[in-house]
Coordinates of C-alpha atoms in Angstrom, one line a residue:
X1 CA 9.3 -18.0 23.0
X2 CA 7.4 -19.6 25.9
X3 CA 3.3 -19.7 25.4
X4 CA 1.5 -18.7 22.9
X5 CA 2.4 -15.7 20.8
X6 CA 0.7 -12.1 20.6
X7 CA 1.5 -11.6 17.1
X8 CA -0.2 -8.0 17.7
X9 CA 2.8 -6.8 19.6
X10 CA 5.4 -8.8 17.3
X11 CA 8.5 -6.4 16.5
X12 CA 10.5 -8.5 14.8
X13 CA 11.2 -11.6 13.2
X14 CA 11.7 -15.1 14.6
X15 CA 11.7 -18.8 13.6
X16 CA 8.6 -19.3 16.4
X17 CA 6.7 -16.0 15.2
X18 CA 6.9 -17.6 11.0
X19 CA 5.6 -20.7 12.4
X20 CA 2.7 -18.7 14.6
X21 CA 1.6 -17.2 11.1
X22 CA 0.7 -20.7 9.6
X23 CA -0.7 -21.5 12.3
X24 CA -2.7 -18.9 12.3
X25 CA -3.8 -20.0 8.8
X26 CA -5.7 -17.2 7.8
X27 CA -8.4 -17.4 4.9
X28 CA -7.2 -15.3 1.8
X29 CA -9.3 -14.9 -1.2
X30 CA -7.1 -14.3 -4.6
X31 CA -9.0 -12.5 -8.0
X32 CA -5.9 -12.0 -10.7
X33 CA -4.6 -12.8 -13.7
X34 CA -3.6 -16.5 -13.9
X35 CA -0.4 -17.5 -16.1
X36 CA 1.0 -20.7 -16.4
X37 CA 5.2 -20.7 -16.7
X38 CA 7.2 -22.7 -18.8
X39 CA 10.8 -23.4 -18.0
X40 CA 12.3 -25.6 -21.2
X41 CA 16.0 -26.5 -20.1
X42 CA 17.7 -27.3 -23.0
X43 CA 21.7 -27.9 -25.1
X44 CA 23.0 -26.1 -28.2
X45 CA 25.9 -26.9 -30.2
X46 CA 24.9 -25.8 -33.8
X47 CA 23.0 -22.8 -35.8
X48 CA 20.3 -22.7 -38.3
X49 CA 20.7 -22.7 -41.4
X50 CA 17.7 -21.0 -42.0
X51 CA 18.4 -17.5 -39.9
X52 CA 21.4 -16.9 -37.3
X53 CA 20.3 -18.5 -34.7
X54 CA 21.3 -21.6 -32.4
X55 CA 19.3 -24.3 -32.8
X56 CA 17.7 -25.3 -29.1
X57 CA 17.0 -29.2 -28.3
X58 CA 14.9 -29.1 -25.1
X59 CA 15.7 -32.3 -22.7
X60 CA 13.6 -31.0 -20.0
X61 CA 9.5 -28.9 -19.5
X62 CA 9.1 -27.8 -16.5
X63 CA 5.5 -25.9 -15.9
X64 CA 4.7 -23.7 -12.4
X65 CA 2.1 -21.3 -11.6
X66 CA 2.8 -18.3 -12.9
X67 CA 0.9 -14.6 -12.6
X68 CA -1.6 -14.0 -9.6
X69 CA -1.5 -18.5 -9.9
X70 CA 2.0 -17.9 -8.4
X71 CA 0.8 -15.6 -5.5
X72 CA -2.0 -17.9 -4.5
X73 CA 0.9 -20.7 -4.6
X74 CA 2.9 -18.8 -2.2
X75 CA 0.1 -17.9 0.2
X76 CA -0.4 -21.2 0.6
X77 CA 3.1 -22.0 1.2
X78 CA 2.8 -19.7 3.8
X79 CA -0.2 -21.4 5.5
X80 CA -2.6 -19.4 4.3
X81 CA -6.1 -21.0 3.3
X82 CA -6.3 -20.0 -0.3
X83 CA -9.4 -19.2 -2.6
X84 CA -8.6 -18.0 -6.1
X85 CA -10.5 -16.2 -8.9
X86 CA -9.5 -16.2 -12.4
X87 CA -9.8 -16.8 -15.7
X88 CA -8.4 -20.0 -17.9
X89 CA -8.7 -21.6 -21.3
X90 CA -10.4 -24.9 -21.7
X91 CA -7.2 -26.2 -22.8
X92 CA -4.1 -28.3 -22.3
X93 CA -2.3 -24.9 -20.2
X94 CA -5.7 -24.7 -18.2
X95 CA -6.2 -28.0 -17.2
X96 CA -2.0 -28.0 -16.3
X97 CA -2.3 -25.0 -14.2
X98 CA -5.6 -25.7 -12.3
X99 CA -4.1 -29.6 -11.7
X100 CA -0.8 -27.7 -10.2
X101 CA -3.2 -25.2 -8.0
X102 CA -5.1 -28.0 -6.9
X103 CA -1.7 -29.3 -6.0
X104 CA -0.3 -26.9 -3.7
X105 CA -3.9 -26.8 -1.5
X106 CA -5.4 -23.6 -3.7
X107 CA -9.5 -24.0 -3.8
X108 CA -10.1 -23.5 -7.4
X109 CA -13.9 -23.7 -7.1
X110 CA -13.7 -20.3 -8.4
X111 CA -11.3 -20.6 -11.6
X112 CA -13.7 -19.5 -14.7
X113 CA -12.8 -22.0 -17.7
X114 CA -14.0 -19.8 -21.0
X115 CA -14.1 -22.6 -24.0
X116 CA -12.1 -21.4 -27.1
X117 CA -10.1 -19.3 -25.2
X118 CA -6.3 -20.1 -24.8
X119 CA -4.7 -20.2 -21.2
X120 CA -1.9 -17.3 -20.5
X121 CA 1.4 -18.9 -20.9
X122 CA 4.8 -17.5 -21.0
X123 CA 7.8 -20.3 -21.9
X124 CA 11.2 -19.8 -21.6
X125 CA 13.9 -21.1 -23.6
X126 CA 17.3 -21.6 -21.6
X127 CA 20.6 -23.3 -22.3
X128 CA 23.1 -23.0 -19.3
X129 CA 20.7 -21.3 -17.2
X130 CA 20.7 -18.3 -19.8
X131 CA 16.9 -17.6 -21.2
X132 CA 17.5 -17.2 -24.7
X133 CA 14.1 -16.1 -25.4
X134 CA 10.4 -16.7 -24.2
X135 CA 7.4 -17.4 -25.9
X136 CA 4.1 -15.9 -24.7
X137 CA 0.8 -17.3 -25.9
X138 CA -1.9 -14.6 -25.1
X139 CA -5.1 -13.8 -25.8
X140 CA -5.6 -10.5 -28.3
X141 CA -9.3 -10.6 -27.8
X142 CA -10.7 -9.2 -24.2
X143 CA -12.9 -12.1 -22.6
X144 CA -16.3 -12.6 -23.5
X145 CA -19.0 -10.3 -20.8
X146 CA -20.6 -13.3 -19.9
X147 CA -17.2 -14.7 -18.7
X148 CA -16.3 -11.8 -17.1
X149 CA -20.0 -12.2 -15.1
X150 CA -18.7 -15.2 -13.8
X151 CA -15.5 -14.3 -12.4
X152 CA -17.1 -10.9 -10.6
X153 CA -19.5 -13.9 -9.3
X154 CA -16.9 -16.4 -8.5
X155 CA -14.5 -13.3 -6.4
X156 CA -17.6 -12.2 -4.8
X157 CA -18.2 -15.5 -3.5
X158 CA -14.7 -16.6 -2.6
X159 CA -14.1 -13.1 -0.6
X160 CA -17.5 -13.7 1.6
X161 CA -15.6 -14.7 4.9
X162 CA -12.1 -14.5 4.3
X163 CA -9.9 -12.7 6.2
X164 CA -7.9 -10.5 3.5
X165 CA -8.9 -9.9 -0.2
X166 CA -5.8 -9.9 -2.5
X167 CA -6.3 -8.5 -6.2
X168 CA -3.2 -9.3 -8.5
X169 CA -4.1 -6.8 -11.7
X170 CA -1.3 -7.7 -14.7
X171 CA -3.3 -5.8 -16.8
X172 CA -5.1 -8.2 -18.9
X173 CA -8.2 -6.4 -18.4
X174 CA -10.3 -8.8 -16.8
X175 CA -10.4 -7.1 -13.3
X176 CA -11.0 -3.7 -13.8
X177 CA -14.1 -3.6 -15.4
X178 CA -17.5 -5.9 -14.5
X179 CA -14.9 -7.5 -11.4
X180 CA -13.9 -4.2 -10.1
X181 CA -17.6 -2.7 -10.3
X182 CA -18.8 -5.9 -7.8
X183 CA -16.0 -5.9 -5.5
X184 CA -16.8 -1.6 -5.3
X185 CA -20.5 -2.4 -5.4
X186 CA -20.9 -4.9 -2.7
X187 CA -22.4 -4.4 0.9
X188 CA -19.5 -3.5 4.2
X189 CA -20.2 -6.2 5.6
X190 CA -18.8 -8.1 2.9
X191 CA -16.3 -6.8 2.3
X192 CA -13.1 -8.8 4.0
X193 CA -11.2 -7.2 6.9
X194 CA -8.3 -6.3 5.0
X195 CA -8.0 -5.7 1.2
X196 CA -5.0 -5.7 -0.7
X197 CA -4.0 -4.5 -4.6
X198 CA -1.2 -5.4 -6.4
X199 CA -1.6 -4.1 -9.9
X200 CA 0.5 -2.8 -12.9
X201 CA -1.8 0.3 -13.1
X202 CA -3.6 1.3 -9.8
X203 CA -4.9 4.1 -11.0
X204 CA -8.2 2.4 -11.6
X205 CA -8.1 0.2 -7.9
X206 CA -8.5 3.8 -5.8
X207 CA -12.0 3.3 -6.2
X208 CA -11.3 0.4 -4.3
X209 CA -10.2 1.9 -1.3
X210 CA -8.3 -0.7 -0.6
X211 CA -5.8 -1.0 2.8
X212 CA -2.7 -1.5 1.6
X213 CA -1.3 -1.1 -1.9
X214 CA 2.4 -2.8 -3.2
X215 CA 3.5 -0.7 -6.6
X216 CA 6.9 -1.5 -7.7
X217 CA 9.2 1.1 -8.9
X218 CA 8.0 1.6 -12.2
X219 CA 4.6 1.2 -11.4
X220 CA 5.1 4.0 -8.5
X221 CA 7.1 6.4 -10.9
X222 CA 3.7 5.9 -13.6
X223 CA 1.3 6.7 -10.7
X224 CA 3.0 9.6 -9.3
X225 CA 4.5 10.8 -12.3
X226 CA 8.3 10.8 -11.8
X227 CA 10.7 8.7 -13.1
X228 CA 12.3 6.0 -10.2
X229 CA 14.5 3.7 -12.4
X230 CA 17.2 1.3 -12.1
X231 CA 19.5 3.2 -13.1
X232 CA 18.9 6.2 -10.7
X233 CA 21.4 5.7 -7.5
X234 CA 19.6 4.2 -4.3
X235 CA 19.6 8.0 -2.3
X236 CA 17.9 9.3 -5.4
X237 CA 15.2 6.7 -5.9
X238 CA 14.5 6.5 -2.3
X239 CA 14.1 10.3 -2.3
X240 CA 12.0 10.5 -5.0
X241 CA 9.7 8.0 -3.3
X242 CA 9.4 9.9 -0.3
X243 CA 8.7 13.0 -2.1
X244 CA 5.9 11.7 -4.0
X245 CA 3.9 9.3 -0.9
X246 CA 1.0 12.0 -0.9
X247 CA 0.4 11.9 -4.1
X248 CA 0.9 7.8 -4.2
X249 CA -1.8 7.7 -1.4
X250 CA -4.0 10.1 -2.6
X251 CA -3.9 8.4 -6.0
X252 CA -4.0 5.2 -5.4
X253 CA -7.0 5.6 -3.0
X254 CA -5.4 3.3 -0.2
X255 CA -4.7 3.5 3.6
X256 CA -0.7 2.7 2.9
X257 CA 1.6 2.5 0.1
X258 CA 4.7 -0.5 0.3
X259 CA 6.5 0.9 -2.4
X260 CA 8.8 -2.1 -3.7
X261 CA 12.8 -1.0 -5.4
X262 CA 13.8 -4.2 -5.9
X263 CA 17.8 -4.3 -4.8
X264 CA 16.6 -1.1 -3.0
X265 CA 14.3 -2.7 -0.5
X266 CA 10.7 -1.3 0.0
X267 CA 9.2 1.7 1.5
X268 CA 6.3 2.0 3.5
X269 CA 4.3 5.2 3.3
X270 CA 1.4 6.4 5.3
X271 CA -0.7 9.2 5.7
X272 CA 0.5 11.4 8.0
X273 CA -1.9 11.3 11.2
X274 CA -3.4 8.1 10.4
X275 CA -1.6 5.8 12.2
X276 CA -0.9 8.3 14.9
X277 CA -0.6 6.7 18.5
X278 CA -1.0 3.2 17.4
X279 CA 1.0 2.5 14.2
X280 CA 0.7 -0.6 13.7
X281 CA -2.9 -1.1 13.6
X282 CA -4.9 1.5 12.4
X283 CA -5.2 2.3 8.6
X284 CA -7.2 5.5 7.1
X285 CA -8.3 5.0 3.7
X286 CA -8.6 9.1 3.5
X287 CA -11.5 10.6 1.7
X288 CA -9.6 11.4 -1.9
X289 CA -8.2 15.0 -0.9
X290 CA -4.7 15.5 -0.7
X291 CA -3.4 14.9 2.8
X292 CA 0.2 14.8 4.2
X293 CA 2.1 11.8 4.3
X294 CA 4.8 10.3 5.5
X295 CA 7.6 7.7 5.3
X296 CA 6.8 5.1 8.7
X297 CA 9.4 1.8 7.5
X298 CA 12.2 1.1 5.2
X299 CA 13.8 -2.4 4.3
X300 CA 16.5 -3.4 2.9
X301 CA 17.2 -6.6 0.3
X302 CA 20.0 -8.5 1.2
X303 CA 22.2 -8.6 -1.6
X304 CA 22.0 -11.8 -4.0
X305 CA 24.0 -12.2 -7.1
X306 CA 22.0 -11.9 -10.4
X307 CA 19.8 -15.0 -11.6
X308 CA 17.1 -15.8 -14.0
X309 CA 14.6 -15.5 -10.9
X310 CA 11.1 -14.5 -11.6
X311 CA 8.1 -13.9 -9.5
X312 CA 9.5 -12.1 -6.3
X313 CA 6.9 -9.4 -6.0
X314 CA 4.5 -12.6 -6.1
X315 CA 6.4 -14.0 -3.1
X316 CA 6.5 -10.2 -1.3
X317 CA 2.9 -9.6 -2.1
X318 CA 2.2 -13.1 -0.3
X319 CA 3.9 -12.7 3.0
X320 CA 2.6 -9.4 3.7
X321 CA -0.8 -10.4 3.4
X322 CA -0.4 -13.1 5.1
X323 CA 1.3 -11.6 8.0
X324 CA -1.6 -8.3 8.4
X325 CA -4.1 -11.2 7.8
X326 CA -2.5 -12.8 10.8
X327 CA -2.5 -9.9 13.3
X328 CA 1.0 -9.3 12.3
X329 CA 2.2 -5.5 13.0
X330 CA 2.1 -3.8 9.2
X331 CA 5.5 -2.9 9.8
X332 CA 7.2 -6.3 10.8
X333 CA 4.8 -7.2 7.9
X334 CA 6.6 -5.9 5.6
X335 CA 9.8 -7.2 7.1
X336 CA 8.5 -10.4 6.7
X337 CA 7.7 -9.7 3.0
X338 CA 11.2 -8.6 2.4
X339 CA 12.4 -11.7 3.7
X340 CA 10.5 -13.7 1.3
X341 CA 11.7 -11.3 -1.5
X342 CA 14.9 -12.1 -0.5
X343 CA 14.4 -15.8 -0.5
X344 CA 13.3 -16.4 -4.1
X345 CA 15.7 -14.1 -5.6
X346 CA 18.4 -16.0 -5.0
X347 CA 16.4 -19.2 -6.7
X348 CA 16.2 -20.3 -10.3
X349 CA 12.9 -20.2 -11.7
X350 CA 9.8 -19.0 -10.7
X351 CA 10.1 -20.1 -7.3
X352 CA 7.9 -20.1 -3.5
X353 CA 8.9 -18.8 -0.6
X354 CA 7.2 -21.2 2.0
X355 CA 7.2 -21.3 6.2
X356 CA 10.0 -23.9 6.3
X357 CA 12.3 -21.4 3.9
X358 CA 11.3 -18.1 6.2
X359 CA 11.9 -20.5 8.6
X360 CA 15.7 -21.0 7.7
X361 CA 16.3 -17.5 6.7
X362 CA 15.6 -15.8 9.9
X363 CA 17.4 -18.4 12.1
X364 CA 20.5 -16.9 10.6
X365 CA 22.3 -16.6 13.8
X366 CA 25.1 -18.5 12.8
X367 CA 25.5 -16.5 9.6
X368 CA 25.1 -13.1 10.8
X369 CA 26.5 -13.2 14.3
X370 CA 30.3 -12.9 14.0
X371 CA 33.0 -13.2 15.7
X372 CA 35.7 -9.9 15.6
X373 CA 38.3 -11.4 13.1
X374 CA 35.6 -12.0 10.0
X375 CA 33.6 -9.7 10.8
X376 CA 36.3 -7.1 10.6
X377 CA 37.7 -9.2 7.3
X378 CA 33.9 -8.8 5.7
X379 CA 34.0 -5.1 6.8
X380 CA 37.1 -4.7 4.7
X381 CA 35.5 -6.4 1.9
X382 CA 32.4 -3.6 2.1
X383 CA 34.9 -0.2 2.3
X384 CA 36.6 -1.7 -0.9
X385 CA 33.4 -2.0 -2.8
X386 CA 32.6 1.6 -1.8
X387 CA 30.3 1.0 1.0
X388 CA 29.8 3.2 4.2
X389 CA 30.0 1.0 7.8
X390 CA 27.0 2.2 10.5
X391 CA 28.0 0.7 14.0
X392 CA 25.6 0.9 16.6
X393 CA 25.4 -1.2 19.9
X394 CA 23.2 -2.2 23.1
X395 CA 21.3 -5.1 24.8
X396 CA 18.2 -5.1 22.4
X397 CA 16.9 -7.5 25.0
X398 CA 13.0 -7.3 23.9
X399 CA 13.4 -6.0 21.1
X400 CA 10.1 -3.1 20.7
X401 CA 9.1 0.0 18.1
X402 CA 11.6 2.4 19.5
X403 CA 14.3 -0.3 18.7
X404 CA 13.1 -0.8 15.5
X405 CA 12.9 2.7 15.0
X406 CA 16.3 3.6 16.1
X407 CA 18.0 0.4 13.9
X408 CA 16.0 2.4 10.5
X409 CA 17.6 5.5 11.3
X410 CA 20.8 3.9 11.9
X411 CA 20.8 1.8 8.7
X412 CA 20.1 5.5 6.8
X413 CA 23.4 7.1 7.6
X414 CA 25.3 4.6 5.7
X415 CA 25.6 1.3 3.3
X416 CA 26.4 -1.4 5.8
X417 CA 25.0 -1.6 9.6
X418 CA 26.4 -3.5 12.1
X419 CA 24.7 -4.2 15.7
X420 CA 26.9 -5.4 18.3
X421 CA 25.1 -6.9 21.5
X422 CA 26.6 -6.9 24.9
X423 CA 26.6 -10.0 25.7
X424 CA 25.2 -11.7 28.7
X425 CA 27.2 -11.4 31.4
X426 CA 27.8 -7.1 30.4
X427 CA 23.6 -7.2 30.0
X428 CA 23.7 -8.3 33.7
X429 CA 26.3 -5.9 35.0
X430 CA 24.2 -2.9 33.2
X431 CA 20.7 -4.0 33.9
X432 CA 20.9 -5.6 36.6
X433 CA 20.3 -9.4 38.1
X434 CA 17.5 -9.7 36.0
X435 CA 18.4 -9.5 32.8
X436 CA 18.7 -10.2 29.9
X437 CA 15.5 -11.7 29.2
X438 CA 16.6 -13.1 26.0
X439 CA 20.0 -14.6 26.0
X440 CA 22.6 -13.8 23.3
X441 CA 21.8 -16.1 20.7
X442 CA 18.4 -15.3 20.8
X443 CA 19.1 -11.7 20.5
X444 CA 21.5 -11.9 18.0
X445 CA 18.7 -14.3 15.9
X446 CA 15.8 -11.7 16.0
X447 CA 18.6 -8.9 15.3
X448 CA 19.9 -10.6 12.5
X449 CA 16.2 -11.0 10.9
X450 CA 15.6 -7.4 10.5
X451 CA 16.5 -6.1 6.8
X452 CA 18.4 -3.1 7.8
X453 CA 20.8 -5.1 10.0
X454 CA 23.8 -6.7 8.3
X455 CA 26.0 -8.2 10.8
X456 CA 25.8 -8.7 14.3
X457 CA 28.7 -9.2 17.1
X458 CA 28.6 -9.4 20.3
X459 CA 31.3 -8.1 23.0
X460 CA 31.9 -8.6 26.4
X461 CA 33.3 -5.4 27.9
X462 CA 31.9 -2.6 29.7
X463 CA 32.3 -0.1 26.6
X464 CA 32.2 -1.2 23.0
X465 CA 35.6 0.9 22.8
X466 CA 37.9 -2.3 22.4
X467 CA 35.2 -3.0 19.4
X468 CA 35.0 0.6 18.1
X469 CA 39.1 -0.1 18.0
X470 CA 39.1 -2.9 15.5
X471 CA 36.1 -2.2 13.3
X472 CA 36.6 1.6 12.5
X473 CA 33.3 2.3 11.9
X474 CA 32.8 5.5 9.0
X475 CA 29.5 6.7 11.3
X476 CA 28.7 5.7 15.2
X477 CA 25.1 5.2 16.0
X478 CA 23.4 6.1 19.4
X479 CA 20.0 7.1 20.4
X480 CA 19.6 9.5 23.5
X481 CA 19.2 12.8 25.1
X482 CA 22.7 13.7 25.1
X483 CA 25.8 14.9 22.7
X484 CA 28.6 13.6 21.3
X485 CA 30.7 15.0 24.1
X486 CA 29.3 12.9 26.7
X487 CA 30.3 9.5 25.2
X488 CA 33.7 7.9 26.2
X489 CA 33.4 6.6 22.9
X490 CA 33.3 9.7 20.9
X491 CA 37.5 9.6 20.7
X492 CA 37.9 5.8 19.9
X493 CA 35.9 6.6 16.9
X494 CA 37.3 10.0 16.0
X495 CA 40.8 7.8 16.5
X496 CA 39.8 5.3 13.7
X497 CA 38.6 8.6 11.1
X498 CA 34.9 7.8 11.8
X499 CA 32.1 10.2 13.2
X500 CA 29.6 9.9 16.5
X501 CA 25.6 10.1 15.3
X502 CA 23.3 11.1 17.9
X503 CA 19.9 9.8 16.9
X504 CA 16.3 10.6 17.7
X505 CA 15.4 9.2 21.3
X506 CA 11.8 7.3 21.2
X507 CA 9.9 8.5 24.1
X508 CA 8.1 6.1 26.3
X509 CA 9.6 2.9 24.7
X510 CA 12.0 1.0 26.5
X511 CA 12.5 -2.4 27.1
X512 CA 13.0 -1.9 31.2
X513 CA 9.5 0.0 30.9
X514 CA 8.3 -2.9 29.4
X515 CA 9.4 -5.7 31.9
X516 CA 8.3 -3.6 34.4
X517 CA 5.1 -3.6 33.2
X518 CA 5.1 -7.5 33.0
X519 CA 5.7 -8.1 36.2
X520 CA 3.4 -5.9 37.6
X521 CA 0.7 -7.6 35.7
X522 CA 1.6 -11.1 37.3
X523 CA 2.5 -9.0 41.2
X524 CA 6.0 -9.2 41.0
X525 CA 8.0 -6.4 41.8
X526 CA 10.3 -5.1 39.3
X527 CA 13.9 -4.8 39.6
X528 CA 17.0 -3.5 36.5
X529 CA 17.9 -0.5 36.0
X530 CA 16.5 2.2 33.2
X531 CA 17.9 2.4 29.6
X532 CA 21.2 4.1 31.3
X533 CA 22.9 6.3 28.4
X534 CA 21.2 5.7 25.0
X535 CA 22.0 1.7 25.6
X536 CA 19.0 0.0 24.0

C-alpha cells in the first residue's frame, strides 16, 4: 500500500496494515489475574516403587508469563504500550514473573507485591511433549482489603490516559470486588475510550458496561444458560450462539459479544440497530432491557493439529484490543484476533503471537494461492474427510464490507471455501483499462488472510467455466440481483453434481463505486465499468 494507511476503512488483512497497528502503538492498560507458567521438560524410563507412577527427571525449567501476565506479553508483542495491574507474592515466582514482564517492555509500576502471599503458579510436567500432570500453587485465602486498595489504586492510575482498558477476570476474586467498584465508580472522563472484559464469569463485569466482551464457549453457554460444548457439532454450537446473542448482550452489559469456539472460530454479535449505518464504529452499551440482536461476523480457525498449546484466548484477546485501540474496523478486528489464535495454537507452550508472526501468517500468498492441479488434489483430500467445497469467484480488487460480507455468507453454505480471482489480464477485459488496482498477488494475499477463505486460485478466462470443470464444486457462490438461470455457469456446475447459490447483493458497495469516488476527490475523471453480473 502506497502512503499512509486509514486503518478506519481497513477491510482486510495485510502484511502493511499488521505493521500500521504497531505503529500505531496504542496505550493499553491491563488489571487481571497474574500467573506465572512452568514448563519442566523432562525423561522417564522407570516407576516408583512407592505408587504406580513413572518417575520424572526434569533436564530443563522453562518459566513464561502466564494468566492476564500472558495477555499484557502479547499486547506488547503486538506494539502495544503496556500498563498492567495485578497482584504477586513477595516471592521467588513474583520476582520471576515481574523480571520476565519487565522483559518484554510491560510497565509494572502497577504490580501490587502482598508479603506472605505466594505468587499463582501452574507447572507442568512433560516427557515427549506429553504433560503428565501440572502442579498449581494457589492461594486458598482471598487477598488482604488493604491489598486489594492498592490494586483498585494501581488500575485506576494505569487506565488514566490510555487508549483501551483490558480486564482479564480468572476468577481469583481480586477484580470483582473493591477493583470493580473503582473502575464502575470513577468519573467519564476517565474512563479510557474503549474498555474491554475477558472474564470466566461476566456476569458481575455488566456493571461495567464495558464495549466489547470475549466469553469462550463455556463461558457463553454459563451466561446464557445453554449448553455449547465440544462435543456438540459446529452447525449446532454455532446456532445455539446465535440464538442466545440477546441474552449474551443484555447480560453481560456490553456494546458487543466475540463469542470465541475454539476449532469453531468466533462470533461476533451486536445489538440489532446499534451499529446501523456505520458498523464498524459505533457501539451501544444498551440500557439493561432486552433488545434484539444480531449476528454481524463469523471467523473461522484454520485447522492445526492437536498440541499442548496454552494461552490462545490470551493471544485473541490481545489482537483485538489492539486492533479497535488502533482505529481498526471491529470486524477486521476480530479477524485479526483469529489470526493470532491461529498462530499460537499451532506452538508448544504458552506461546505470543507478535507483529513479525501476524506478519508471516497473512503474507500467505504462496500457501493459499494455488495453482489448478493441487488445489484440485487438496480438494480431493477435503470431500474424503467429509467436507463440503464453496466456490465463489471475481476480481475482489479493493477489497470493502460488501465483499466481506458476501465471502461470510459464502463460507456458511459449506466446510471449505475457495475464491478464485480473475487474474489480471481478465480484470482488465471486464473492468476496463483501469483496472485492477491491486495486481494478482496482492489480491490473492489480502484474500487469503481472511478466516473464512481457504484457498485461493486464480484463472485467466472469460468464465470461471474451465475452473468450475475441474474443481466440482458441491455449492456455487454468487452475489447479485439475478437467478440461477441467468448464469452460463449454472450447467458446468449442475454437470459436476454441484448446485448454483444466489447470495444477498450489498447495496451501495462496490469496488467501481469506490474508485470512482477516489478520483473524483483528486479531479480525475473515472473510467471501468460497474460490478457487471454479481462479479465482485
Amino acid at each position: 500500500m502506497a502512503g499512509p494507511i486509514d486503518l478506519g476503512q481497513v477491510r482486510g488483512l495485510s502484511p502493511e496494515v499488521v505493521r500500521a497497528l504497531r505503529d500505531a502503538a496504542p496505550v493499553v492498560s491491563v488489571v487481571g489475574d497474574l500467573v506465572l507458567d512452568g514448563w519442566w521438560q523432562g525423561t522417564t524410563e522407570r516407576m516408583t516403587r512407592e505408587a504406580p507412577v513413572p518417575v520424572v527427571e526434569v533436564a530443563d525449567r522453562r518459566f513464561v508469563p502466564g494468566g492476564a501476565a500472558n495477555t499484557a506479553v502479547n499486547l506488547a508483542a503486538l506494539g502495544a504500550r503496556v500498563r498492567l495491574a495485578g497482584i504477586v507474592g513477595d516471592d521467588e515466582a513474583g520476582r520471576r514473573l515481574t523480571e520476565l514482564l519487565a522483559s518484554h517492555g510491560v510497565d509494572t509500576t502497577g504490580v501490587v507485591r502482598v508479603r506472605g502471599r505466594a505468587t499463582v503458579a501452574k507447572n507442568r510436567v512433560l516427557v515427549d511433549d506429553q504433560v503428565l500432570i501440572r502442579l498449581d500453587d494457589v492461594e486458598s485465602e482471598p487477598a488482604p482489603a488493604a491489598s486489594l486498595a492498592l490494586l483498585a489504586e494501581a488500575a485506576l492510575a494505569q487506565a488514566h490516559g490510555a487508549d483501551a482498558e483490558l480486564v482479564c477476570d480468572y476468577a481469583s476474586g481480586c477484580l470483582t470486588g473493591l477493583v470493580l467498584d473503582a473502575l464502575v465508580a470513577r468519573p467519564a472522563a476517565d474512563r479510557p475510550p474503549l474498555v474491554v472484559v475477558d472474564a470466566h464469569d461476566l456476569a458481575p463485569w455488566a456493571r461495567l458496561r464495558p464495549d466489547l466482551v470475549t466469553p469462550n464457549a463455556g463461558e457463553s453457554g454459563a451466561l446464557a444458560g445453554i449448553a455449547i460444548g465440544d462435543s456438540l457439532p459446529t452447525d449446532v454450537r454455532v446456532e445455539r450462539v446465535e440464538a442466545a446473542a440477546s441474552s449474551l448482550l443484555e447480560r453481560s452489559g456490553a456494546g458487543a459479544v466475540v463469542a470465541t469456539l475454539d476449532h469453531d472460530g468466533s462470533m461476533l454479535l451486536v445489538h440489532g440497530g446499534a451499529t446501523a449505518g456505520q458498523p464498524d464504529v459505533a457501539l451501544d452499551r444498551g440500557d439493561g432491557s432486552p433488545q434484539e440482536a444480531r449476528v454481524q461476523h463469523r471467523t473461522w480457525a484454520r485447522r492445526a493439529r492437536e498440541r499442548q498449546a496454552s494461552g490462545a484466548g490470551d493471544s485473541f484477546v490481545a489482537a483485538l484490543t489492539v486492533g479497535r485501540a488502533a482505529g481498526l474496523p471491529l470486524t477486521t478486528s476480530v479477524d485479526l484476533a483469529q489470526a493470532a489464535a491461529d498462530v499460537v495454537v499451532r506452538r508448544f507452550g504458552t506461546s505470543v503471537c507478535s507483529t513479525d508472526d501476524l506478519v508471516g501468517h497473512v503474507d500467505r500468498t504462496g500457501d493459499l494461492m494455488l495453482g489448478l492441479d493441487e488445489l484440485a488434489r487438496r480438494l480431493d483430500e477435503e470431500r474424503a474427510a467429509g467436507r463440503r467445497v464453496v466456490l465463489t469467484n471475481g476480481c475482489f480488487d479493493v477489497l470493502h464490507r460488501g465483499h466481506t460480507t458476501y465471502l461470510t455468507q459464502a463460507k456458511q453454505l459449506g466446510d471449505v471455501l475457495v475464491v478464485a480471482l480473475n487474474d489480471d489480464d481478465s480484470t482488465r477485459r471486464l473492468k476496463g483499462p483501469g483496472r485492477p488496482i491491486n495486481a494478482l498477488a496482492d489480491r490473492a494475499g489480502v484474500l487469503s488472510a481472511l478466516s473464512c477463505v481457504d484457498y485461493v486460485t486464480s484463472f485467466a478466462t472469460d468464465t470461471p467455466i474451465p475452473l468450475i470443470r475441474r474443481v466440482r464444486p458441491d455449492l456455487y457462490a454468487k452475489g447479485g440481483d439475478y437467478t440461477p438461470q441467468m448464469l452460463e455457469e449454472t450447467a458446468s456446475v449442475v454437470e459436476g453434481g454441484g448446485e448454483v447459490r444466489i447470495l444477498d447483493y450489498v447495496a451501495d458497495h462496490s469496488t467501481t463505486g469506490i474508485v470512482d469516488r477516489i478520483r473524483q476527490s483528486h479531479g480525475a475523471g473515472a473510467d471501468g465499468d460497474g460490478p457487471g453480473r454479481g462479479r465482485a
